[in-house]
C-alpha cells in the first residue's frame, strides 16, 4: 500500500467489469443474473474504496516518517 499501490486501479477495473457484465445480463433479459452482478458490484466497490482509504493512510504515515 502507498503511493504506487496497484490495488486501487485493479479494483476499479474489476468493478467496471462487474458493472458491464451486470448491464449485459440486464440487456439479455436475465433479471436474476443482473441483480447478482449489481450486488457483486457493490461489494467490489466497497473493497475498492476501502483500499483507497488504506492507501491514503499508508501514504500519510510514510510521509510522517520521512520515507517518501
mmCIF file of N, CA, C and O in Angstrom:
data_model
loop_
_atom_site.group_PDB
_atom_site.id
_atom_site.type_symbol
_atom_site.label_atom_id
_atom_site.label_comp_id
_atom_site.label_asym_id
_atom_site.label_seq_id
_atom_site.Cartn_x
_atom_site.Cartn_y
_atom_site.Cartn_z
ATOM 1 N N UNK A 1 0.841 -1.181 0.000
ATOM 2 C CA UNK A 1 0.000 0.000 0.000
ATOM 3 C C UNK A 1 0.885 1.242 0.000
ATOM 4 O O UNK A 1 1.977 1.227 0.482
ATOM 5 N N UNK A 2 0.365 2.291 -0.514
ATOM 6 C CA UNK A 2 1.123 3.532 -0.549
ATOM 7 C C UNK A 2 0.927 4.237 -1.877
ATOM 8 O O UNK A 2 -0.079 4.062 -2.555
ATOM 9 N N UNK A 3 1.939 5.011 -2.250
ATOM 10 C CA UNK A 3 1.836 5.862 -3.427
ATOM 11 C C UNK A 3 1.655 5.056 -4.708
ATOM 12 O O UNK A 3 0.830 5.379 -5.549
ATOM 13 N N UNK A 4 2.397 3.986 -4.866
ATOM 14 C CA UNK A 4 2.359 3.213 -6.108
ATOM 15 C C UNK A 4 1.576 1.910 -5.948
ATOM 16 O O UNK A 4 1.951 0.887 -6.502
ATOM 17 N N UNK A 5 0.494 1.959 -5.235
ATOM 18 C CA UNK A 5 -0.300 0.769 -4.971
ATOM 19 C C UNK A 5 -1.096 0.350 -6.205
ATOM 20 O O UNK A 5 -1.890 1.139 -6.728
ATOM 21 N N UNK A 6 -0.923 -0.879 -6.677
ATOM 22 C CA UNK A 6 -1.695 -1.346 -7.829
ATOM 23 C C UNK A 6 -3.097 -1.833 -7.451
ATOM 24 O O UNK A 6 -3.885 -2.179 -8.319
ATOM 25 N N UNK A 7 -3.400 -1.846 -6.164
ATOM 26 C CA UNK A 7 -4.678 -2.395 -5.699
ATOM 27 C C UNK A 7 -5.859 -1.533 -6.151
ATOM 28 O O UNK A 7 -6.876 -2.057 -6.600
ATOM 29 N N UNK A 8 -5.724 -0.229 -6.053
ATOM 30 C CA UNK A 8 -6.835 0.668 -6.380
ATOM 31 C C UNK A 8 -7.173 0.629 -7.875
ATOM 32 O O UNK A 8 -8.346 0.434 -8.229
ATOM 33 N N UNK A 9 -6.202 0.772 -8.783
ATOM 34 C CA UNK A 9 -6.558 0.660 -10.208
ATOM 35 C C UNK A 9 -7.138 -0.716 -10.559
ATOM 36 O O UNK A 9 -8.075 -0.811 -11.359
ATOM 37 N N UNK A 10 -6.594 -1.757 -9.972
ATOM 38 C CA UNK A 10 -7.122 -3.107 -10.231
ATOM 39 C C UNK A 10 -8.567 -3.203 -9.741
ATOM 40 O O UNK A 10 -9.423 -3.782 -10.422
ATOM 41 N N UNK A 11 -8.855 -2.638 -8.575
ATOM 42 C CA UNK A 11 -10.217 -2.644 -8.050
ATOM 43 C C UNK A 11 -11.178 -1.888 -8.945
ATOM 44 O O UNK A 11 -12.324 -2.311 -9.136
ATOM 45 N N UNK A 12 -10.711 -0.779 -9.517
ATOM 46 C CA UNK A 12 -11.560 -0.014 -10.436
ATOM 47 C C UNK A 12 -11.871 -0.818 -11.692
ATOM 48 O O UNK A 12 -13.016 -0.821 -12.170
ATOM 49 N N UNK A 13 -10.871 -1.510 -12.218
ATOM 50 C CA UNK A 13 -11.082 -2.322 -13.420
ATOM 51 C C UNK A 13 -12.033 -3.478 -13.126
ATOM 52 O O UNK A 13 -12.951 -3.766 -13.916
ATOM 53 N N UNK A 14 -11.851 -4.128 -11.983
ATOM 54 C CA UNK A 14 -12.730 -5.238 -11.609
ATOM 55 C C UNK A 14 -14.165 -4.751 -11.421
ATOM 56 O O UNK A 14 -15.113 -5.380 -11.903
ATOM 57 N N UNK A 15 -14.325 -3.620 -10.736
ATOM 58 C CA UNK A 15 -15.658 -3.054 -10.526
ATOM 59 C C UNK A 15 -16.325 -2.715 -11.857
ATOM 60 O O UNK A 15 -17.507 -3.018 -12.065
ATOM 61 N N UNK A 16 -15.570 -2.115 -12.768
ATOM 62 C CA UNK A 16 -16.121 -1.773 -14.086
ATOM 63 C C UNK A 16 -16.508 -3.035 -14.864
ATOM 64 O O UNK A 16 -17.530 -3.059 -15.546
ATOM 65 N N UNK A 17 -15.705 -4.075 -14.745
ATOM 66 C CA UNK A 17 -16.019 -5.338 -15.413
ATOM 67 C C UNK A 17 -17.295 -5.963 -14.886
ATOM 68 O O UNK A 17 -18.133 -6.464 -15.656
ATOM 69 N N UNK A 18 -17.444 -5.940 -13.578
ATOM 70 C CA UNK A 18 -18.661 -6.481 -12.967
ATOM 71 C C UNK A 18 -19.876 -5.653 -13.380
ATOM 72 O O UNK A 18 -20.933 -6.196 -13.703
ATOM 73 N N UNK A 19 -19.708 -4.335 -13.407
ATOM 74 C CA UNK A 19 -20.803 -3.452 -13.816
ATOM 75 C C UNK A 19 -21.212 -3.734 -15.261
ATOM 76 O O UNK A 19 -22.407 -3.853 -15.570
ATOM 77 N N UNK A 20 -20.220 -3.861 -16.142
ATOM 78 C CA UNK A 20 -20.505 -4.148 -17.539
ATOM 79 C C UNK A 20 -21.217 -5.484 -17.720
ATOM 80 O O UNK A 20 -22.155 -5.608 -18.521
ATOM 81 N N UNK A 21 -20.778 -6.484 -16.975
ATOM 82 C CA UNK A 21 -21.418 -7.794 -17.043
ATOM 83 C C UNK A 21 -22.860 -7.718 -16.542
ATOM 84 O O UNK A 21 -23.760 -8.345 -17.116
ATOM 85 N N UNK A 22 -23.081 -6.939 -15.497
ATOM 86 C CA UNK A 22 -24.445 -6.753 -14.992
ATOM 87 C C UNK A 22 -25.343 -6.086 -16.013
ATOM 88 O O UNK A 22 -26.501 -6.489 -16.204
ATOM 89 N N UNK A 23 -24.799 -5.077 -16.702
ATOM 90 C CA UNK A 23 -25.574 -4.422 -17.762
ATOM 91 C C UNK A 23 -25.871 -5.399 -18.898
ATOM 92 O O UNK A 23 -26.962 -5.398 -19.465
ATOM 93 N N UNK A 24 -24.895 -6.232 -19.235
ATOM 94 C CA UNK A 24 -25.094 -7.204 -20.310
ATOM 95 C C UNK A 24 -26.184 -8.207 -19.936
ATOM 96 O O UNK A 24 -27.022 -8.551 -20.763
ATOM 97 N N UNK A 25 -26.157 -8.655 -18.683
ATOM 98 C CA UNK A 25 -27.194 -9.582 -18.223
ATOM 99 C C UNK A 25 -28.575 -8.919 -18.285
ATOM 100 O O UNK A 25 -29.552 -9.553 -18.661
ATOM 101 N N UNK A 26 -28.631 -7.651 -17.915
ATOM 102 C CA UNK A 26 -29.892 -6.914 -17.980
ATOM 103 C C UNK A 26 -30.370 -6.794 -19.425
ATOM 104 O O UNK A 26 -31.551 -6.967 -19.728
ATOM 105 N N UNK A 27 -29.431 -6.502 -20.316
ATOM 106 C CA UNK A 27 -29.760 -6.370 -21.739
ATOM 107 C C UNK A 27 -30.307 -7.677 -22.309
ATOM 108 O O UNK A 27 -31.221 -7.667 -23.142
ATOM 109 N N UNK A 28 -29.759 -8.792 -21.868
ATOM 110 C CA UNK A 28 -30.211 -10.103 -22.329
ATOM 111 C C UNK A 28 -31.544 -10.500 -21.707
ATOM 112 O O UNK A 28 -32.156 -11.472 -22.118
ATOM 113 N N UNK A 29 -31.994 -9.774 -20.683
ATOM 114 C CA UNK A 29 -33.266 -10.089 -20.035
ATOM 115 C C UNK A 29 -33.129 -11.003 -18.829
ATOM 116 O O UNK A 29 -34.132 -11.480 -18.298
ATOM 117 N N UNK A 30 -31.903 -11.255 -18.406
ATOM 118 C CA UNK A 30 -31.656 -12.120 -17.248
ATOM 119 C C UNK A 30 -31.686 -11.265 -15.981
ATOM 120 O O UNK A 30 -30.663 -10.764 -15.531
ATOM 121 N N UNK A 31 -32.862 -11.074 -15.422
ATOM 122 C CA UNK A 31 -33.018 -10.197 -14.260
ATOM 123 C C UNK A 31 -32.282 -10.739 -13.036
ATOM 124 O O UNK A 31 -31.674 -9.974 -12.281
ATOM 125 N N UNK A 32 -32.337 -12.045 -12.837
ATOM 126 C CA UNK A 32 -31.682 -12.645 -11.678
ATOM 127 C C UNK A 32 -30.156 -12.477 -11.764
ATOM 128 O O UNK A 32 -29.506 -12.103 -10.794
ATOM 129 N N UNK A 33 -29.601 -12.727 -12.932
ATOM 130 C CA UNK A 33 -28.167 -12.566 -13.138
ATOM 131 C C UNK A 33 -27.738 -11.122 -13.015
ATOM 132 O O UNK A 33 -26.695 -10.810 -12.435
ATOM 133 N N UNK A 34 -28.551 -10.221 -13.553
ATOM 134 C CA UNK A 34 -28.262 -8.790 -13.469
ATOM 135 C C UNK A 34 -28.223 -8.338 -12.013
ATOM 136 O O UNK A 34 -27.305 -7.622 -11.603
ATOM 137 N N UNK A 35 -29.193 -8.779 -11.237
ATOM 138 C CA UNK A 35 -29.256 -8.413 -9.828
ATOM 139 C C UNK A 35 -28.044 -8.949 -9.062
ATOM 140 O O UNK A 35 -27.475 -8.262 -8.218
ATOM 141 N N UNK A 36 -27.636 -10.164 -9.392
ATOM 142 C CA UNK A 36 -26.471 -10.762 -8.752
ATOM 143 C C UNK A 36 -25.209 -9.939 -9.034
ATOM 144 O O UNK A 36 -24.435 -9.643 -8.118
ATOM 145 N N UNK A 37 -25.029 -9.548 -10.291
ATOM 146 C CA UNK A 37 -23.848 -8.768 -10.642
ATOM 147 C C UNK A 37 -23.890 -7.361 -10.055
ATOM 148 O O UNK A 37 -22.851 -6.796 -9.698
ATOM 149 N N UNK A 38 -25.064 -6.777 -9.929
ATOM 150 C CA UNK A 38 -25.158 -5.451 -9.313
ATOM 151 C C UNK A 38 -24.814 -5.516 -7.823
ATOM 152 O O UNK A 38 -24.184 -4.619 -7.279
ATOM 153 N N UNK A 39 -25.192 -6.601 -7.176
ATOM 154 C CA UNK A 39 -24.819 -6.777 -5.769
ATOM 155 C C UNK A 39 -23.323 -7.013 -5.636
ATOM 156 O O UNK A 39 -22.681 -6.511 -4.717
ATOM 157 N N UNK A 40 -22.773 -7.784 -6.568
ATOM 158 C CA UNK A 40 -21.325 -8.018 -6.563
ATOM 159 C C UNK A 40 -20.572 -6.706 -6.797
ATOM 160 O O UNK A 40 -19.501 -6.486 -6.235
ATOM 161 N N UNK A 41 -21.148 -5.836 -7.624
ATOM 162 C CA UNK A 41 -20.522 -4.532 -7.869
ATOM 163 C C UNK A 41 -20.438 -3.709 -6.596
ATOM 164 O O UNK A 41 -19.425 -3.061 -6.328
ATOM 165 N N UNK A 42 -21.484 -3.758 -5.793
ATOM 166 C CA UNK A 42 -21.486 -3.012 -4.528
ATOM 167 C C UNK A 42 -20.354 -3.506 -3.628
ATOM 168 O O UNK A 42 -19.620 -2.711 -3.039
ATOM 169 N N UNK A 43 -20.201 -4.808 -3.536
ATOM 170 C CA UNK A 43 -19.137 -5.382 -2.704
ATOM 171 C C UNK A 43 -17.777 -4.979 -3.257
ATOM 172 O O UNK A 43 -16.890 -4.536 -2.506
ATOM 173 N N UNK A 44 -17.591 -5.108 -4.556
ATOM 174 C CA UNK A 44 -16.319 -4.752 -5.188
ATOM 175 C C UNK A 44 -16.007 -3.267 -5.009
ATOM 176 O O UNK A 44 -14.865 -2.891 -4.730
ATOM 177 N N UNK A 45 -17.020 -2.444 -5.144
ATOM 178 C CA UNK A 45 -16.844 -1.005 -4.977
ATOM 179 C C UNK A 45 -16.459 -0.675 -3.533
ATOM 180 O O UNK A 45 -15.586 0.163 -3.302
ATOM 181 N N UNK A 46 -17.081 -1.323 -2.573
ATOM 182 C CA UNK A 46 -16.748 -1.088 -1.166
ATOM 183 C C UNK A 46 -15.305 -1.498 -0.872
ATOM 184 O O UNK A 46 -14.580 -0.781 -0.165
ATOM 185 N N UNK A 47 -14.880 -2.627 -1.423
ATOM 186 C CA UNK A 47 -13.499 -3.069 -1.223
ATOM 187 C C UNK A 47 -12.522 -2.074 -1.856
ATOM 188 O O UNK A 47 -11.489 -1.742 -1.264
ATOM 189 N N UNK A 48 -12.858 -1.568 -3.039
ATOM 190 C CA UNK A 48 -12.002 -0.598 -3.716
ATOM 191 C C UNK A 48 -11.899 0.702 -2.921
ATOM 192 O O UNK A 48 -10.798 1.246 -2.750
ATOM 193 N N UNK A 49 -13.007 1.195 -2.414
ATOM 194 C CA UNK A 49 -12.986 2.422 -1.608
ATOM 195 C C UNK A 49 -12.186 2.190 -0.322
ATOM 196 O O UNK A 49 -11.407 3.045 0.103
ATOM 197 N N UNK A 50 -12.352 1.019 0.289
ATOM 198 C CA UNK A 50 -11.559 0.682 1.475
ATOM 199 C C UNK A 50 -10.070 0.652 1.164
ATOM 200 O O UNK A 50 -9.246 1.137 1.956
ATOM 201 N N UNK A 51 -9.704 0.101 0.004
ATOM 202 C CA UNK A 51 -8.299 0.076 -0.401
ATOM 203 C C UNK A 51 -7.768 1.482 -0.638
ATOM 204 O O UNK A 51 -6.615 1.780 -0.310
ATOM 205 N N UNK A 52 -8.613 2.361 -1.168
ATOM 206 C CA UNK A 52 -8.210 3.756 -1.365
ATOM 207 C C UNK A 52 -7.931 4.424 -0.028
ATOM 208 O O UNK A 52 -6.926 5.127 0.127
ATOM 209 N N UNK A 53 -8.809 4.207 0.939
ATOM 210 C CA UNK A 53 -8.620 4.804 2.259
ATOM 211 C C UNK A 53 -7.355 4.267 2.940
ATOM 212 O O UNK A 53 -6.585 5.021 3.523
ATOM 213 N N UNK A 54 -7.155 2.962 2.835
ATOM 214 C CA UNK A 54 -5.968 2.346 3.413
ATOM 215 C C UNK A 54 -4.699 2.866 2.741
ATOM 216 O O UNK A 54 -3.688 3.129 3.402
ATOM 217 N N UNK A 55 -4.750 3.053 1.438
ATOM 218 C CA UNK A 55 -3.610 3.574 0.693
ATOM 219 C C UNK A 55 -3.295 5.010 1.103
ATOM 220 O O UNK A 55 -2.125 5.376 1.279
ATOM 221 N N UNK A 56 -4.332 5.829 1.274
ATOM 222 C CA UNK A 56 -4.120 7.207 1.724
ATOM 223 C C UNK A 56 -3.527 7.243 3.124
ATOM 224 O O UNK A 56 -2.636 8.047 3.417
ATOM 225 N N UNK A 57 -4.002 6.364 3.992
ATOM 226 C CA UNK A 57 -3.469 6.287 5.349
ATOM 227 C C UNK A 57 -1.990 5.888 5.322
ATOM 228 O O UNK A 57 -1.171 6.492 6.003
ATOM 229 N N UNK A 58 -1.665 4.867 4.520
ATOM 230 C CA UNK A 58 -0.281 4.402 4.431
ATOM 231 C C UNK A 58 0.624 5.490 3.869
ATOM 232 O O UNK A 58 1.750 5.685 4.339
ATOM 233 N N UNK A 59 0.136 6.228 2.887
ATOM 234 C CA UNK A 59 0.924 7.307 2.294
ATOM 235 C C UNK A 59 1.182 8.413 3.323
ATOM 236 O O UNK A 59 2.300 8.921 3.418
ATOM 237 N N UNK A 60 0.158 8.787 4.086
ATOM 238 C CA UNK A 60 0.327 9.819 5.106
ATOM 239 C C UNK A 60 1.321 9.371 6.173
ATOM 240 O O UNK A 60 2.157 10.158 6.626
ATOM 241 N N UNK A 61 1.231 8.106 6.558
ATOM 242 C CA UNK A 61 2.155 7.583 7.566
ATOM 243 C C UNK A 61 3.588 7.573 7.039
ATOM 244 O O UNK A 61 4.521 7.920 7.767
ATOM 245 N N UNK A 62 3.783 7.200 5.778
ATOM 246 C CA UNK A 62 5.107 7.194 5.177
ATOM 247 C C UNK A 62 5.679 8.609 5.115
ATOM 248 O O UNK A 62 6.873 8.828 5.359
ATOM 249 N N UNK A 63 4.840 9.600 4.819
ATOM 250 C CA UNK A 63 5.293 10.995 4.784
ATOM 251 C C UNK A 63 5.719 11.450 6.178
ATOM 252 O O UNK A 63 6.734 12.138 6.332
ATOM 253 N N UNK A 64 4.924 11.084 7.197
ATOM 254 C CA UNK A 64 5.266 11.469 8.564
ATOM 255 C C UNK A 64 6.600 10.877 9.000
ATOM 256 O O UNK A 64 7.346 11.504 9.736
ATOM 257 N N UNK A 65 6.883 9.670 8.541
ATOM 258 C CA UNK A 65 8.135 9.002 8.914
ATOM 259 C C UNK A 65 9.295 9.421 8.025
ATOM 260 O O UNK A 65 10.433 8.997 8.255
ATOM 261 N N UNK A 66 9.030 10.218 7.005
ATOM 262 C CA UNK A 66 10.077 10.685 6.102
ATOM 263 C C UNK A 66 10.540 9.650 5.105
ATOM 264 O O UNK A 66 11.648 9.742 4.580
ATOM 265 N N UNK A 67 9.716 8.658 4.832
ATOM 266 C CA UNK A 67 10.088 7.596 3.900
ATOM 267 C C UNK A 67 9.851 7.990 2.451
ATOM 268 O O UNK A 67 10.460 7.400 1.547
ATOM 269 N N UNK A 68 8.962 8.960 2.228
ATOM 270 C CA UNK A 68 8.722 9.420 0.861
ATOM 271 C C UNK A 68 8.772 10.927 0.821
ATOM 272 O O UNK A 68 8.687 11.608 1.787
#
